[in-house]
XYZ file of C-alpha atoms in Angstrom:
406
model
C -21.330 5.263 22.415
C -19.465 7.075 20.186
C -15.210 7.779 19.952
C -15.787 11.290 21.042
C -17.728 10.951 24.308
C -15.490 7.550 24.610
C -12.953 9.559 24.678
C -14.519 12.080 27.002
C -14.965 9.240 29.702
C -11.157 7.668 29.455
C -9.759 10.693 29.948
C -11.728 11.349 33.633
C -10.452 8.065 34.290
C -7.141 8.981 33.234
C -7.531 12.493 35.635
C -9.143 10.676 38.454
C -6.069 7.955 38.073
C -3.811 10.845 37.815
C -4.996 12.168 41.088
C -5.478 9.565 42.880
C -1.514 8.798 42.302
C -0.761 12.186 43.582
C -2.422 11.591 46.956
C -0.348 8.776 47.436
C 3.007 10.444 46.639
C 1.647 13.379 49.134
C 4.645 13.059 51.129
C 8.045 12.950 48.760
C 9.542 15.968 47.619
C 9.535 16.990 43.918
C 11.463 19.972 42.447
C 9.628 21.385 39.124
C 11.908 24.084 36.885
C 11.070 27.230 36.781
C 10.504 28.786 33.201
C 13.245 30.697 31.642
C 12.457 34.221 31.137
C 14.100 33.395 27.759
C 11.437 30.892 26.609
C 9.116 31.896 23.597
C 5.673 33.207 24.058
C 4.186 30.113 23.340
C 5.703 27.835 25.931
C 2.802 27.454 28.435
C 1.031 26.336 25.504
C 3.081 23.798 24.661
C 3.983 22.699 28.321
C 0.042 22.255 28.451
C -0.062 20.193 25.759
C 2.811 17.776 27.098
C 0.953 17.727 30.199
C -2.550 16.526 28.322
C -0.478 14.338 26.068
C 1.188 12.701 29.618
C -2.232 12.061 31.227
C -2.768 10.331 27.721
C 0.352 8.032 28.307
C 0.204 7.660 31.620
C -2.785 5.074 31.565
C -2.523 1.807 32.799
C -1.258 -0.390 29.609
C -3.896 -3.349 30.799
C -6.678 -0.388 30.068
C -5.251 1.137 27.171
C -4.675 -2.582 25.070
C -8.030 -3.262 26.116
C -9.386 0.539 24.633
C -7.510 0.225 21.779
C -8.550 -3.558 21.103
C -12.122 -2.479 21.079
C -11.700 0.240 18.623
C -10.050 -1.857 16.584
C -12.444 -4.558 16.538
C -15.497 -2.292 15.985
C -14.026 0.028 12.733
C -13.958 -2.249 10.357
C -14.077 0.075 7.348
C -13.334 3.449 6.312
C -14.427 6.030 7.629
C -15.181 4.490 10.724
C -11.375 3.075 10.286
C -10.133 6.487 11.543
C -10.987 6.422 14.651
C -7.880 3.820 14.367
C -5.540 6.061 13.001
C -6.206 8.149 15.861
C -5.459 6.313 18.386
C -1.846 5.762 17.221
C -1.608 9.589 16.720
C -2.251 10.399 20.670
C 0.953 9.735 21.926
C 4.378 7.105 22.076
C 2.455 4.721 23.857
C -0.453 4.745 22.244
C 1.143 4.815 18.712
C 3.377 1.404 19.545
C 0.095 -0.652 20.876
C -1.541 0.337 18.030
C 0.787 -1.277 15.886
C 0.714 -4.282 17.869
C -2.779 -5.043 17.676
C -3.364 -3.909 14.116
C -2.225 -7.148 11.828
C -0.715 -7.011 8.364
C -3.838 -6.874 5.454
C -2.876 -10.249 4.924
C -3.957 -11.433 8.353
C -7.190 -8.768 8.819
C -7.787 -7.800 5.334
C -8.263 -4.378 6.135
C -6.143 -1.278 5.076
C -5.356 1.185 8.286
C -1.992 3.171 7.874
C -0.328 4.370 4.837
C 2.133 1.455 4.868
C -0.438 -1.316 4.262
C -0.612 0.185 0.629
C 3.111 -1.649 0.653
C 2.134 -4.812 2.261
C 0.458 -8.060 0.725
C -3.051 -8.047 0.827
C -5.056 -11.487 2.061
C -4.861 -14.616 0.720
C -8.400 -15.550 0.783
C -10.592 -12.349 -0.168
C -9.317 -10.177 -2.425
C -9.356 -6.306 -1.072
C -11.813 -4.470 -3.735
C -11.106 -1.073 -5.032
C -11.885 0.984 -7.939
C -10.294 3.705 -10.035
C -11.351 6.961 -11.454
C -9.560 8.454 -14.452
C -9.750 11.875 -14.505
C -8.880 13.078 -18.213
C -8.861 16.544 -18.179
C -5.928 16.863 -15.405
C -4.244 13.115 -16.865
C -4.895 11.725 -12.913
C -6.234 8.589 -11.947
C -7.223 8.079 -8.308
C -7.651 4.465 -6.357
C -10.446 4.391 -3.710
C -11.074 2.243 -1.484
C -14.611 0.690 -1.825
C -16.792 -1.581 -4.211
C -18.319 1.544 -6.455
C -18.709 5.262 -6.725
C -22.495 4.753 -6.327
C -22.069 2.381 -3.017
C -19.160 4.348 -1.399
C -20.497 8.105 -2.725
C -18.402 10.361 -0.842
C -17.268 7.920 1.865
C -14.831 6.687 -0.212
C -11.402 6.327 1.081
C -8.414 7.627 -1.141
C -5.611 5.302 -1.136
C -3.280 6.671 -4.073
C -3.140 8.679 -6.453
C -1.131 8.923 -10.219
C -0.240 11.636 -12.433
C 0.796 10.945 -16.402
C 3.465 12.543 -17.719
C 4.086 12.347 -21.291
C 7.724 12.350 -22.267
C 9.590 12.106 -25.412
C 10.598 8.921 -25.047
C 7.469 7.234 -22.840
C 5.463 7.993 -20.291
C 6.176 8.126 -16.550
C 3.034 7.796 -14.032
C 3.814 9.258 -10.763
C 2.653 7.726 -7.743
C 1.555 9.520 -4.743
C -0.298 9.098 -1.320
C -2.374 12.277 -1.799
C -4.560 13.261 -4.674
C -2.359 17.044 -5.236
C 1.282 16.733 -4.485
C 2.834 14.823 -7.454
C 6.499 16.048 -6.544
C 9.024 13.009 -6.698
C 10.966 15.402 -3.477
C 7.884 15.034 -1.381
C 7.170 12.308 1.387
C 3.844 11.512 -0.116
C 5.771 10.547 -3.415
C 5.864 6.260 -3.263
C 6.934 5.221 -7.034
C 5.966 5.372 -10.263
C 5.442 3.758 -13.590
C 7.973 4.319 -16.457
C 6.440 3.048 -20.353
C 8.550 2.979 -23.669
C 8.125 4.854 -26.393
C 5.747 2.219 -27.942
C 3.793 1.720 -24.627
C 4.599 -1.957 -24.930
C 6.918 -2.358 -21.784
C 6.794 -0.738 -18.214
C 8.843 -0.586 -15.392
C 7.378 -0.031 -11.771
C 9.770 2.002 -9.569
C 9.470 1.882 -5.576
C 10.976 4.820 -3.555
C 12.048 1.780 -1.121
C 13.786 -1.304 -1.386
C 11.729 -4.358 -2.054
C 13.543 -7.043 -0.977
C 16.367 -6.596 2.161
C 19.054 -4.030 3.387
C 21.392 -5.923 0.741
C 19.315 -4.133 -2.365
C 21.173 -0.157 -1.419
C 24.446 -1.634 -2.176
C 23.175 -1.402 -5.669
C 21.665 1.469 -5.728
C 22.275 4.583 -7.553
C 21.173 6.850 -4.353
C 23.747 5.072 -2.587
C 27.044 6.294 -3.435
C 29.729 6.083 -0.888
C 31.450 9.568 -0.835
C 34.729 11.016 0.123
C 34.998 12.865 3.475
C 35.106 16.108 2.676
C 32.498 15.884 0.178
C 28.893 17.040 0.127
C 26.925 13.568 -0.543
C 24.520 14.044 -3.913
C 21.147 14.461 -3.378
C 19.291 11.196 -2.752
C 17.400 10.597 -6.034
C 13.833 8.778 -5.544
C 12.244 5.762 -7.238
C 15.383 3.827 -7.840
C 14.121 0.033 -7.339
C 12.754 -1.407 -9.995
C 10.471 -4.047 -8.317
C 8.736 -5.454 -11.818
C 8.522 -5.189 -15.327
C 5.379 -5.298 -17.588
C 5.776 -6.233 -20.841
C 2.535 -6.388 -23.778
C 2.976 -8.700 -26.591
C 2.777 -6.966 -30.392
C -0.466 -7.033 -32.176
C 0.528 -5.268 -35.089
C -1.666 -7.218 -37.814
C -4.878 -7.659 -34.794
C -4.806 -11.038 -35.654
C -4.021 -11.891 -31.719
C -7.143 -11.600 -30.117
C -7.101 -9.376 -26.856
C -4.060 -8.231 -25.263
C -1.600 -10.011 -23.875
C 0.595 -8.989 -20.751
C 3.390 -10.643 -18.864
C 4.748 -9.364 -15.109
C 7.859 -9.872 -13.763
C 7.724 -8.927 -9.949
C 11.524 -8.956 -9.079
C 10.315 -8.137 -5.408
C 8.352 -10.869 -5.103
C 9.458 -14.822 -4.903
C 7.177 -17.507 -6.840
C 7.514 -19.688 -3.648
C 4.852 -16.789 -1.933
C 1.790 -18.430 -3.923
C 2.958 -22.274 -2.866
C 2.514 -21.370 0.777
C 5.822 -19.181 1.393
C 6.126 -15.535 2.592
C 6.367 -12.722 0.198
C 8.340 -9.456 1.797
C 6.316 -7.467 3.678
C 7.800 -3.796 4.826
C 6.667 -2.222 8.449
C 7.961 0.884 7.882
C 8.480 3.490 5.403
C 12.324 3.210 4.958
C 15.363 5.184 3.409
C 18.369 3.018 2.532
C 20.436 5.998 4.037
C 18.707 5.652 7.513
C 20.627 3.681 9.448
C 17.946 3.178 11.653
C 15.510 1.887 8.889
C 13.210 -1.228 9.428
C 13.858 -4.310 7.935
C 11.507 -5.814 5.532
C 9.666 -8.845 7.367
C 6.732 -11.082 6.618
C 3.371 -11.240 7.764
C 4.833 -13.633 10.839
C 7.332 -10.932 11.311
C 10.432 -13.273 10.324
C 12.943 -11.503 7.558
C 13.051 -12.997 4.315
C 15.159 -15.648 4.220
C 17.129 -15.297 0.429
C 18.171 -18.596 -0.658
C 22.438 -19.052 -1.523
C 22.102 -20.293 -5.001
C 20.802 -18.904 -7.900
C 18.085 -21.627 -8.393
C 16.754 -21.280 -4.717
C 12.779 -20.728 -4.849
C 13.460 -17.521 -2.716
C 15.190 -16.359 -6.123
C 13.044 -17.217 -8.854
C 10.768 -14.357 -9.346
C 6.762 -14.616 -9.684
C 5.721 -14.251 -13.291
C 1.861 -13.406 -13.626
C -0.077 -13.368 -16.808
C -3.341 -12.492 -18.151
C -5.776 -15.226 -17.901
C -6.875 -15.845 -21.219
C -10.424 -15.146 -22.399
C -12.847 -17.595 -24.468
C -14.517 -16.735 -27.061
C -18.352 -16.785 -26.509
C -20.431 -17.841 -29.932
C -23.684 -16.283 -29.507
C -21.950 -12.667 -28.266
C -19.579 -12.866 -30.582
C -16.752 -11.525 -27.962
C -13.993 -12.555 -25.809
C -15.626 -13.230 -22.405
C -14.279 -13.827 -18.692
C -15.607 -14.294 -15.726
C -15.395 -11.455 -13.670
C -18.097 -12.561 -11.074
C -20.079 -9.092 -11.655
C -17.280 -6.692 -10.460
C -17.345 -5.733 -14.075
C -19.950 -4.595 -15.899
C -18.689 -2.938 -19.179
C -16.421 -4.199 -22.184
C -13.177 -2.678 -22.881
C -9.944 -4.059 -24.192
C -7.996 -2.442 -20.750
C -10.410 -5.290 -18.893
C -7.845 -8.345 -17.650
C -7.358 -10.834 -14.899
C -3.704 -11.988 -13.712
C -2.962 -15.320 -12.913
C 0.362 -17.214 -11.800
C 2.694 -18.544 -14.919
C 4.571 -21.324 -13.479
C 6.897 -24.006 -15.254
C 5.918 -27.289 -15.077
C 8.598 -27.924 -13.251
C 7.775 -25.699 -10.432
C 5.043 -28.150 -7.798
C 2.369 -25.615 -8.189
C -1.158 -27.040 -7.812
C -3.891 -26.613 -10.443
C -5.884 -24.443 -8.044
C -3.215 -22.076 -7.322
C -2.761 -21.675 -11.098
C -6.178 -20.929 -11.406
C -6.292 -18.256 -8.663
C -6.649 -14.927 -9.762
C -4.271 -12.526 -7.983
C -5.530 -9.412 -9.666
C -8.028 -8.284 -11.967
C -9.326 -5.101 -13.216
C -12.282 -3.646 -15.703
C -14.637 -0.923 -16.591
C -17.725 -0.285 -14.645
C -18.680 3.383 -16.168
C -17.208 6.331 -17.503
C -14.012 6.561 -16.606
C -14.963 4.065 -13.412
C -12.659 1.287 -13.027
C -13.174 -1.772 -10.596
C -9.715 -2.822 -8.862
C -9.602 -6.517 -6.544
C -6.590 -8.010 -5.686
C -4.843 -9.699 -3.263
C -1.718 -12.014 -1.932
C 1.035 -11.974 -2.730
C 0.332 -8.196 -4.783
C -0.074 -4.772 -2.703
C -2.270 -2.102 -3.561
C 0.772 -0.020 -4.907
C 1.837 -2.704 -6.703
C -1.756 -4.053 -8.351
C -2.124 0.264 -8.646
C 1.104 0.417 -11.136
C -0.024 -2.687 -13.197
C -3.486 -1.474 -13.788
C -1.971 1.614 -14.776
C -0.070 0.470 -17.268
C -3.652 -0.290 -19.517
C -4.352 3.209 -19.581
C -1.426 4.331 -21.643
C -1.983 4.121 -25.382
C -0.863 0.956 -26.999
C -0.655 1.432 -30.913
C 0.997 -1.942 -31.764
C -0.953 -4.057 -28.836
C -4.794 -3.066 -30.101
C-alpha cells in the first residue's frame, strides 16, 4: 500500500471516529462564533484547514504511535525517508510522536530531520556519503548515498558549501540548501575559516556546542543597557575545532599530515562516554532554547577540574599511510570506498596519550575518512563521535590550496 492511499484510509477512520463522537455528544449544547464581518477574505479557507488539520490531531494516540511506528520502520532510506518528515509536518501531535519514535543517528543510523546533520552518527557503521565539487560556481555539495552512479538522482542533499576567497584566507560557508549561502538566513549552519597559507582552519557552528554556559562567552551575547537597541546577533561565533596541516615546504614529508582539535567534543566519547548531542536548532538568545543532551537524553555532565575527561578535548589525526614497493605509492586501506589517488585522500583516527586507557582497537578505529572516486566525486563515511556537519567542514578543509603542505 502506498503513503498516499494510506493516508486516504486513516483519514475515513479519522471522519468516521469524528462522527461517531458527535452522535454521542448529540445532546449537550455547544455555542460556535460567528465570523466577524471584519475577517479577511480568506478566513473560511483557513478555518477549513484548522478543521482538516483537527481531524488530523484528533486521532486516538494508541492509532497514531502505531501509524507512525510503521512508517518509520518501513522508510529506511531517502527518498522513501520522506514520507517521515511528513508525518511530523501534519500537525502538534503528530510532529511530537514523531520525535519520539525517531532515535538519534547514533541509535538508528539513519538521517531524518535537518538536526541529525548536528548529531553523532553510529558507533558501529559508519553513515556513507559523497561530495561533488562543483568548480565553476566554487560549491561543493554532500549527498547522501554510496555514489553518483548508485544514487543517480535519488540522492539526498544534506549540505551544501560555498568558497569564498578573502585576502587573508578563505571562508567556506555552510548551508542546508544548495542556493542560499547568506550567513542572515536560517539555512546558514557554520562555516570553515583557512589562513592565509591554507595550513590552519577553524570550523564555526551557528550554535553552541557544548551547554547553555558557552553564550556567556560569546560575542553575540552582549548584555545591553535598557534603553538600548541590542546589536544584531552575529552568526557562526563557536569555534567547535581547529584543523591544523603540518609544513612540507622541502616535500621531503611524505603525504600530508593533519591534526583536529574538536573543542566540542570530549576524548572520553570514544572510551564508551557520551559526546553532546543537540535536539534542537538553538539561539543562545532564546530563552526557551533546548539543551544539548546525549543520545540517552541525559545533559552533558562537564567535569569541575581542568583535568576531568569531560574536559580534555578529542584530538584526531590522519592515519598514516605505508608505502607499497611494487606501486611505488603511499597506500591505505580504504576497503573500496575509494577508487582514485589524490593527495586530498585521508582517514582520521583517535590521537590519545599513553596515559589516557584507550584500547588498541579504539585507536585503530577510523572515525572519518574521505577520497576521490571520479571527477570531482568525493566518497565521505564517518561516524561516532563526528556529525555530518562536522566530518563536512574537515573534508573541506582538503580542497583549499595548500602551497607549503604538497
Amino acid at each position: 500500500m502506498s503513503f498516499t492511499s494510506f493516508v486516504w484510509e486513516i483519514g475515513n477512520i479519522s471522519n468516521k471516529s469524528s462522527r461517531k463522537r458527535h452522535r454521542l455528544r448529540r445532546g449537550q449544547a455547544h455555542i460556535t462564533p460567528e465570523a466577524s464581518s471584519s475577517s479577511s477574505p480568506g478566513s473560511p479557507g483557513s478555518l477549513t484547514v484548522q478543521i482538516e488539520q483537527r481531524q488530523w490531531a484528533n486521532l486516538p494516540p494508541e492509532l497514531l504511535l502505531d501509524i507512525i511506528q510503521r512508517v518509520e520502520q518501513r522508510e529506511q532510506c531517502w527518498p522513501g525517508r520522506r514520507d517521515v518528515v511528513t508525518c511530523a509536518s501534519v500537525c502538534r501531535s503528530w510532529r511530537e510522536i514523531t520525535k519520539d519514535i525517531v532515535k538519534t543517528p547514533e541509535l538508528c543510523g539513519f538521517l531524518t530531520f535537518p538536526i541529525s546533520l548536528k548529531q553523532p552518527g553510529p558507533r558501529d557503521t559508519p553513515i556513507q556519503c559523497f561530495i561533488r565539487r562543483e568548480r565553476a560556481t566554487s560549491t561543493f555539495r554532500l549527498y547522501m548515498g554510496l555514489s553518483p552512479a548508485l544514487s543517480g538522482e535519488l540522492s539526498k542533499l544534506l549540505l551544501a558549501a560555498k568558497r569564498v576567497r578573502r585576502a587573508t584566507g578563505t571562508d567556506f560557508v555552510i548551508s542546508l540548501v544548495g542556493d542560499d549561502f547568506s550567513r542572515s538566513s536560517n539555512k546558514f549552519v557554520g562555516k570553515l575559516r583557512s589562513n592565509f597559507l591554507g595550513t590552519k582552519f577553524n570550523i564555526f557552528d551557528s550554535q553552541p556546542s557544548r551547554d547553555s554556559t558557552v553564550c556567556s562567552s560569546c560575542e553575540s551575547c552582549r548584555k545591553t543597557h535598557p534603553g538600548k537597541v541590542a546589536p544584531r546577533v552575529t552568526t557562526s561565533n563557536y569555534n567547535t575545532a581547529k584543523i591544523s596541516y603540518e609544513l612540507n615546504i622541502l616535500r621531503t614529508r611524505g603525504p600530508r599530515r593533519m591534526q583536529c582539535i574538536m573543542n566540542s567534543i570530549p576524548v572520553s566519547a570514544i572510551e564508551g562516554g557520551t559526546a553532546p548531542t543537540p535536539t534542537a536548532f538553538t539561539n543562545c538568545l532564546d530563552e526557551h532554547s533546548s539543551p544539548l543532551l546525549d543520545s540517552a537524553g541525559r545533559r552533558p555532565q562537564v567535569g569541575s577540574t581542568s583535568r576531568s575527561m569531560q574536559n580534555v578535548p578529542l584530538v584526531l589525526k590522519n592515519k598514516a599511510p605505508r608505502w607499497h614497493e611494487q606501486l611505488q605509492c603511499w597506500c591505505l586501506n580504504f576497503k573500496g570506498r575509494v577508487t582514485v589517488a589524490s593527495v586530498k585522500n585521508f582517514q582520521l583516527v583517535a590521537a590519545v596519550e599513553s596515559s589516557e586507557n584507550v584500547t588498541i582497537t579504539e585507536q585503530e578505529n577510523v572515525i572519518l575518512q574521505f577520497g576521490k572516486i571520479g571527477k570531482d566525486i568525493f566518497t565521505m563515511d564517518y561516524c561516532y563521535p563526528l556529525s555530518a556537519f562536522q566530518a563536512f567542514a574537515i573534508c573541506l578543509s582538503s580542497f583549499d590550496t595548500k602551497p607549503v603542505c604538497e
